[in-house]
PDB file of C-alpha atoms (C1' of nucleotides) in Angstrom:
ATOM      1  CA  UNK A   1     -69.152  18.288  45.707  1.00  0.00           C
ATOM      2  CA  UNK A   2     -66.246  19.011  47.912  1.00  0.00           C
ATOM      3  CA  UNK A   3     -64.334  19.969  44.820  1.00  0.00           C
ATOM      4  CA  UNK A   4     -64.762  23.421  43.518  1.00  0.00           C
ATOM      5  CA  UNK A   5     -66.049  23.318  39.988  1.00  0.00           C
ATOM      6  CA  UNK A   6     -63.400  23.875  37.393  1.00  0.00           C
ATOM      7  CA  UNK A   7     -65.694  26.544  36.072  1.00  0.00           C
ATOM      8  CA  UNK A   8     -65.428  28.553  39.272  1.00  0.00           C
ATOM      9  CA  UNK A   9     -61.675  28.044  39.437  1.00  0.00           C
ATOM     10  CA  UNK A  10     -61.255  29.419  35.956  1.00  0.00           C
ATOM     11  CA  UNK A  11     -63.472  32.385  36.718  1.00  0.00           C
ATOM     12  CA  UNK A  12     -61.467  33.030  39.878  1.00  0.00           C
ATOM     13  CA  UNK A  13     -58.212  32.934  37.921  1.00  0.00           C
ATOM     14  CA  UNK A  14     -59.510  35.466  35.438  1.00  0.00           C
ATOM     15  CA  UNK A  15     -60.824  37.571  38.266  1.00  0.00           C
ATOM     16  CA  UNK A  16     -57.365  37.641  39.829  1.00  0.00           C
ATOM     17  CA  UNK A  17     -55.876  39.273  36.748  1.00  0.00           C
ATOM     18  CA  UNK A  18     -54.768  42.796  37.728  1.00  0.00           C
ATOM     19  CA  UNK A  19     -56.199  45.726  35.845  1.00  0.00           C
ATOM     20  CA  UNK A  20     -54.111  46.784  32.883  1.00  0.00           C
ATOM     21  CA  UNK A  21     -52.719  43.284  32.598  1.00  0.00           C
ATOM     22  CA  UNK A  22     -53.581  40.435  30.268  1.00  0.00           C
ATOM     23  CA  UNK A  23     -53.241  36.665  30.317  1.00  0.00           C
ATOM     24  CA  UNK A  24     -53.521  33.796  27.858  1.00  0.00           C
ATOM     25  CA  UNK A  25     -56.096  31.003  27.825  1.00  0.00           C
ATOM     26  CA  UNK A  26     -53.471  28.394  28.539  1.00  0.00           C
ATOM     27  CA  UNK A  27     -52.069  30.487  31.333  1.00  0.00           C
ATOM     28  CA  UNK A  28     -55.430  30.941  32.966  1.00  0.00           C
ATOM     29  CA  UNK A  29     -56.225  27.257  32.586  1.00  0.00           C
ATOM     30  CA  UNK A  30     -52.952  26.246  34.178  1.00  0.00           C
ATOM     31  CA  UNK A  31     -53.470  28.729  36.994  1.00  0.00           C
ATOM     32  CA  UNK A  32     -56.915  27.204  37.514  1.00  0.00           C
ATOM     33  CA  UNK A  33     -55.332  23.761  37.810  1.00  0.00           C
ATOM     34  CA  UNK A  34     -56.441  22.652  34.354  1.00  0.00           C
ATOM     35  CA  UNK A  35     -53.371  22.390  32.118  1.00  0.00           C
ATOM     36  CA  UNK A  36     -54.233  21.950  28.471  1.00  0.00           C
ATOM     37  CA  UNK A  37     -57.834  22.993  28.987  1.00  0.00           C
ATOM     38  CA  UNK A  38     -57.469  26.347  27.253  1.00  0.00           C
ATOM     39  CA  UNK A  39     -60.475  25.345  25.142  1.00  0.00           C
ATOM     40  CA  UNK A  40     -62.469  24.899  28.284  1.00  0.00           C
ATOM     41  CA  UNK A  41     -61.633  28.451  29.346  1.00  0.00           C
ATOM     42  CA  UNK A  42     -62.777  29.698  25.981  1.00  0.00           C
ATOM     43  CA  UNK A  43     -66.043  27.835  26.323  1.00  0.00           C
ATOM     44  CA  UNK A  44     -66.582  29.186  29.815  1.00  0.00           C
ATOM     45  CA  UNK A  45     -66.090  32.738  28.648  1.00  0.00           C
ATOM     46  CA  UNK A  46     -68.482  32.228  25.773  1.00  0.00           C
ATOM     47  CA  UNK A  47     -71.053  30.946  28.254  1.00  0.00           C
ATOM     48  CA  UNK A  48     -70.243  33.282  31.108  1.00  0.00           C
ATOM     49  CA  UNK A  49     -72.869  35.722  32.260  1.00  0.00           C
ATOM     50  CA  UNK A  50     -70.874  37.899  34.613  1.00  0.00           C
ATOM     51  CA  UNK A  51     -70.475  41.485  33.341  1.00  0.00           C
ATOM     52  CA  UNK A  52     -67.931  42.213  36.060  1.00  0.00           C
ATOM     53  CA  UNK A  53     -65.696  39.380  34.865  1.00  0.00           C
ATOM     54  CA  UNK A  54     -62.585  40.800  33.109  1.00  0.00           C
ATOM     55  CA  UNK A  55     -62.911  38.355  30.222  1.00  0.00           C
ATOM     56  CA  UNK A  56     -61.434  41.037  27.977  1.00  0.00           C
ATOM     57  CA  UNK A  57     -58.091  40.461  29.731  1.00  0.00           C
ATOM     58  CA  UNK A  58     -57.947  36.942  28.363  1.00  0.00           C
ATOM     59  CA  UNK A  59     -56.161  36.648  25.028  1.00  0.00           C
ATOM     60  CA  UNK A  60     -54.769  33.911  22.783  1.00  0.00           C
ATOM     61  CA  UNK A  61     -51.244  32.591  23.060  1.00  0.00           C
ATOM     62  CA  UNK A  62     -50.304  34.900  20.201  1.00  0.00           C
ATOM     63  CA  UNK A  63     -51.489  37.895  22.220  1.00  0.00           C
ATOM     64  CA  UNK A  64     -54.356  38.344  19.819  1.00  0.00           C
ATOM     65  CA  UNK A  65     -58.065  38.818  20.354  1.00  0.00           C
ATOM     66  CA  UNK A  66     -59.706  35.423  20.499  1.00  0.00           C
ATOM     67  CA  UNK A  67     -62.569  36.110  18.129  1.00  0.00           C
ATOM     68  CA  UNK A  68     -63.415  37.062  14.579  1.00  0.00           C
ATOM     69  CA  UNK A  69     -62.458  40.575  13.687  1.00  0.00           C
ATOM     70  CA  UNK A  70     -65.513  42.764  13.253  1.00  0.00           C
ATOM     71  CA  UNK A  71     -67.423  40.847  15.865  1.00  0.00           C
ATOM     72  CA  UNK A  72     -69.226  42.699  18.602  1.00  0.00           C
ATOM     73  CA  UNK A  73     -67.170  41.161  21.406  1.00  0.00           C
ATOM     74  CA  UNK A  74     -64.027  41.948  19.490  1.00  0.00           C
ATOM     75  CA  UNK A  75     -64.669  45.674  19.541  1.00  0.00           C
ATOM     76  CA  UNK A  76     -65.762  45.576  23.144  1.00  0.00           C
ATOM     77  CA  UNK A  77     -62.649  43.738  24.240  1.00  0.00           C
ATOM     78  CA  UNK A  78     -60.369  46.064  22.307  1.00  0.00           C
ATOM     79  CA  UNK A  79     -62.055  49.117  23.745  1.00  0.00           C
ATOM     80  CA  UNK A  80     -61.955  47.825  27.293  1.00  0.00           C
ATOM     81  CA  UNK A  81     -58.273  46.908  27.047  1.00  0.00           C
ATOM     82  CA  UNK A  82     -57.393  50.354  25.812  1.00  0.00           C
ATOM     83  CA  UNK A  83     -59.453  51.844  28.626  1.00  0.00           C
ATOM     84  CA  UNK A  84     -57.219  49.951  31.066  1.00  0.00           C
ATOM     85  CA  UNK A  85     -54.020  51.187  29.516  1.00  0.00           C
ATOM     86  CA  UNK A  86     -53.324  48.134  27.357  1.00  0.00           C
ATOM     87  CA  UNK A  87     -51.950  48.921  23.934  1.00  0.00           C
ATOM     88  CA  UNK A  88     -53.880  47.167  21.199  1.00  0.00           C
ATOM     89  CA  UNK A  89     -52.650  47.393  17.629  1.00  0.00           C
ATOM     90  CA  UNK A  90     -54.253  45.680  14.651  1.00  0.00           C
ATOM     91  CA  UNK A  91     -56.028  43.213  16.889  1.00  0.00           C
ATOM     92  CA  UNK A  92     -52.783  42.453  18.665  1.00  0.00           C
ATOM     93  CA  UNK A  93     -51.724  43.358  22.182  1.00  0.00           C
ATOM     94  CA  UNK A  94     -48.384  44.999  22.863  1.00  0.00           C
ATOM     95  CA  UNK A  95     -46.385  44.183  25.949  1.00  0.00           C
ATOM     96  CA  UNK A  96     -47.526  40.599  26.086  1.00  0.00           C
ATOM     97  CA  UNK A  97     -43.912  39.573  26.595  1.00  0.00           C
ATOM     98  CA  UNK A  98     -43.750  41.770  29.665  1.00  0.00           C
ATOM     99  CA  UNK A  99     -46.795  40.015  31.022  1.00  0.00           C
ATOM    100  CA  UNK A 100     -45.163  36.647  30.591  1.00  0.00           C
ATOM    101  CA  UNK A 101     -42.188  37.917  32.521  1.00  0.00           C
ATOM    102  CA  UNK A 102     -44.349  39.350  35.270  1.00  0.00           C
ATOM    103  CA  UNK A 103     -46.628  36.368  35.382  1.00  0.00           C
ATOM    104  CA  UNK A 104     -44.731  35.002  38.364  1.00  0.00           C
ATOM    105  CA  UNK A 105     -44.619  38.428  39.947  1.00  0.00           C
ATOM    106  CA  UNK A 106     -48.363  38.655  39.734  1.00  0.00           C
ATOM    107  CA  UNK A 107     -49.483  35.210  40.832  1.00  0.00           C
ATOM    108  CA  UNK A 108     -46.259  34.288  42.549  1.00  0.00           C
ATOM    109  CA  UNK A 109     -43.564  31.696  41.698  1.00  0.00           C
ATOM    110  CA  UNK A 110     -45.568  29.310  43.807  1.00  0.00           C
TER     111      UNK A 110
ATOM    112  C1'  DC B   1     -72.208   5.578  20.658  1.00  0.00           C
ATOM    113  C1'  DA B   2     -70.436   8.273  16.637  1.00  0.00           C
ATOM    114  C1'  DG B   3     -69.770  12.735  14.299  1.00  0.00           C
ATOM    115  C1'  DG B   4     -69.214  17.661  14.254  1.00  0.00           C
ATOM    116  C1'  DT B   5     -67.984  22.069  16.439  1.00  0.00           C
ATOM    117  C1'  DG B   6     -65.300  25.710  19.027  1.00  0.00           C
ATOM    118  C1'  DA B   7     -63.437  33.165  22.281  1.00  0.00           C
ATOM    119  C1'  DC B   8     -57.303  27.066  21.858  1.00  0.00           C
ATOM    120  C1'  DT B   9     -52.114  25.390  21.457  1.00  0.00           C
ATOM    121  C1'  DC B  10     -48.132  23.363  19.463  1.00  0.00           C
ATOM    122  C1'  DT B  11     -44.943  22.073  15.860  1.00  0.00           C
ATOM    123  C1'  DA B  12     -43.369  22.239  11.110  1.00  0.00           C
ATOM    124  C1'  DC B  13     -42.646  24.491   6.620  1.00  0.00           C
TER     125       DC B  13
ATOM    126  C1'  DG C   1     -44.401  36.490  10.880  1.00  0.00           C
ATOM    127  C1'  DG C   2     -48.012  33.648   8.259  1.00  0.00           C
ATOM    128  C1'  DT C   3     -50.096  29.282   6.795  1.00  0.00           C
ATOM    129  C1'  DA C   4     -51.084  24.266   7.412  1.00  0.00           C
ATOM    130  C1'  DG C   5     -51.806  20.100   9.927  1.00  0.00           C
ATOM    131  C1'  DA C   6     -52.503  17.460  14.153  1.00  0.00           C
ATOM    132  C1'  DG C   7     -53.838  17.221  19.162  1.00  0.00           C
ATOM    133  C1'  DC C   8     -56.635  18.411  22.752  1.00  0.00           C
ATOM    134  C1'  DC C   9     -61.141  18.530  25.769  1.00  0.00           C
ATOM    135  C1'  DA C  10     -66.086  19.589  26.710  1.00  0.00           C
ATOM    136  C1'  DC C  11     -70.581  19.950  24.628  1.00  0.00           C
ATOM    137  C1'  DC C  12     -74.386  19.304  21.134  1.00  0.00           C
ATOM    138  C1'  DT C  13     -77.006  16.639  17.547  1.00  0.00           C
TER     139       DT C  13
END
DNA sequence: CAGGTGACTCTAC
DNA sequence: GGTAGAGCCACCT
């Protein structure tokens, strides 16, 4: 059990996302040491139970909300992002490119 | 063990 | 920028 569960690593990666910032599933997965497991991240979030987990900061590679429009989580995510200063337009997030550029500035070039 | 599903990603048209 | 097809991994029936 010496290894930390991938689940916890993913949660930690999401937790390390600064407020007002957003990240992609693939990005989070890679940061958690699980390249290509973006689907796993999605599953974790769908099963997660932690209300203080900034899951709303996790978006798709297209910078879009990762759920059906009109869904309850969809509205919640959109509202929370706006509350943090993130610009959301038509289910899409603006400034995603800036995030990609700052991704190394946030987590470090390693 | 096989088949189906999902808060995904990539490439091609 | 949108749509379509294939690839991917973990979980459920």
